[in-house]
Every structure is written in C-alpha cells, then in structure tokens.
Amino acid sequence: MFQAQNNFKSFKELNNLEERQTKCKQKLNQHPEMIPVILEKHPKSKMPQLNKSLYVRSLSY
C-alpha cells in the first residue's frame, strides 16, 4: 500500500512567518467572509498526499 514519505515538510517548515502571514492576508483580502485554514495530513498516514495545504473555510456553517 502507501508508505510514509520521509521527505515530508509541513507548511510551517516550508514558509517562514512573514510568508505565512502574507499568504493568509491575501486569502483574507480575496475572501473577507472566510477564514484561512492550513490542512495537512500526518506524515505516517496512509492517505494520499493533498494537493495543497492552505484552504479557506466559511465562517458560517
């Protein structure tokens, strides 16, 4: 089946604080009614890798 990737790096490891803040501010400017969410799979998970890690979620459910 799937094997855990040893070269997995999190969003936080790939982007410094300023880059993360900038990306979140851009998402907030594009979608003011939504909130930016970082979603990552656990490195040892058997799920396939996600295409992206930064998503926006509606404030109202």
Coordinates of C-alpha atoms in Angstrom, one line a residue:
M1 CA 0.0 0.0 0.0
F2 CA 1.1 3.6 0.7
Q3 CA 4.3 4.3 2.6
A4 CA 5.0 7.3 4.7
Q5 CA 7.2 9.9 3.0
N6 CA 10.4 10.6 4.8
N7 CA 10.9 14.0 3.0
F8 CA 7.6 15.4 4.2
K9 CA 7.8 19.1 5.3
S10 CA 5.0 21.0 6.9
F11 CA 3.6 24.3 5.7
K12 CA 5.3 25.9 8.7
E13 CA 8.7 24.4 7.7
L14 CA 8.3 25.4 4.0
N15 CA 7.2 29.0 4.7
N16 CA 8.7 31.4 7.3
L17 CA 6.4 33.6 9.5
E18 CA 6.3 36.5 7.1
E19 CA 5.4 34.3 4.1
R20 CA 2.6 32.6 6.1
Q21 CA 1.2 36.0 7.3
T22 CA 1.3 37.3 3.7
K23 CA -0.5 34.3 2.3
C24 CA -3.2 34.5 4.9
K25 CA -3.6 38.2 4.4
Q26 CA -4.0 37.6 0.7
K27 CA -6.7 35.0 1.3
L28 CA -8.5 37.3 3.7
N29 CA -8.4 40.1 1.1
Q30 CA -9.8 37.7 -1.6
H31 CA -12.4 36.2 0.7
P32 CA -13.2 38.5 3.6
E33 CA -16.2 36.3 4.7
M34 CA -13.9 33.3 5.1
I35 CA -11.1 32.2 7.4
P36 CA -7.8 30.7 6.1
V37 CA -7.1 27.1 7.3
I38 CA -4.0 25.1 7.0
L39 CA -4.8 21.4 6.4
E40 CA -2.1 18.8 6.3
K41 CA -2.0 15.0 6.5
H42 CA 0.0 13.3 9.2
P43 CA 3.4 12.1 7.8
K44 CA 2.7 8.5 8.8
S45 CA -0.8 8.5 7.4
K46 CA -1.7 6.0 4.7
M47 CA -3.8 8.6 2.9
P48 CA -2.5 10.1 -0.4
Q49 CA -0.8 13.4 -0.3
L50 CA -3.0 16.5 -0.5
N51 CA -2.7 18.9 -3.5
K52 CA -2.4 22.0 -1.3
S53 CA -2.3 22.9 2.3
L54 CA -3.9 26.4 2.6
Y55 CA -7.7 26.5 2.3
V56 CA -10.4 28.9 3.1
R57 CA -13.4 28.0 5.2
S58 CA -16.7 29.8 5.6
L59 CA -17.3 31.4 9.0
S60 CA -20.9 30.3 8.9
Y61 CA -21.6 26.6 8.8

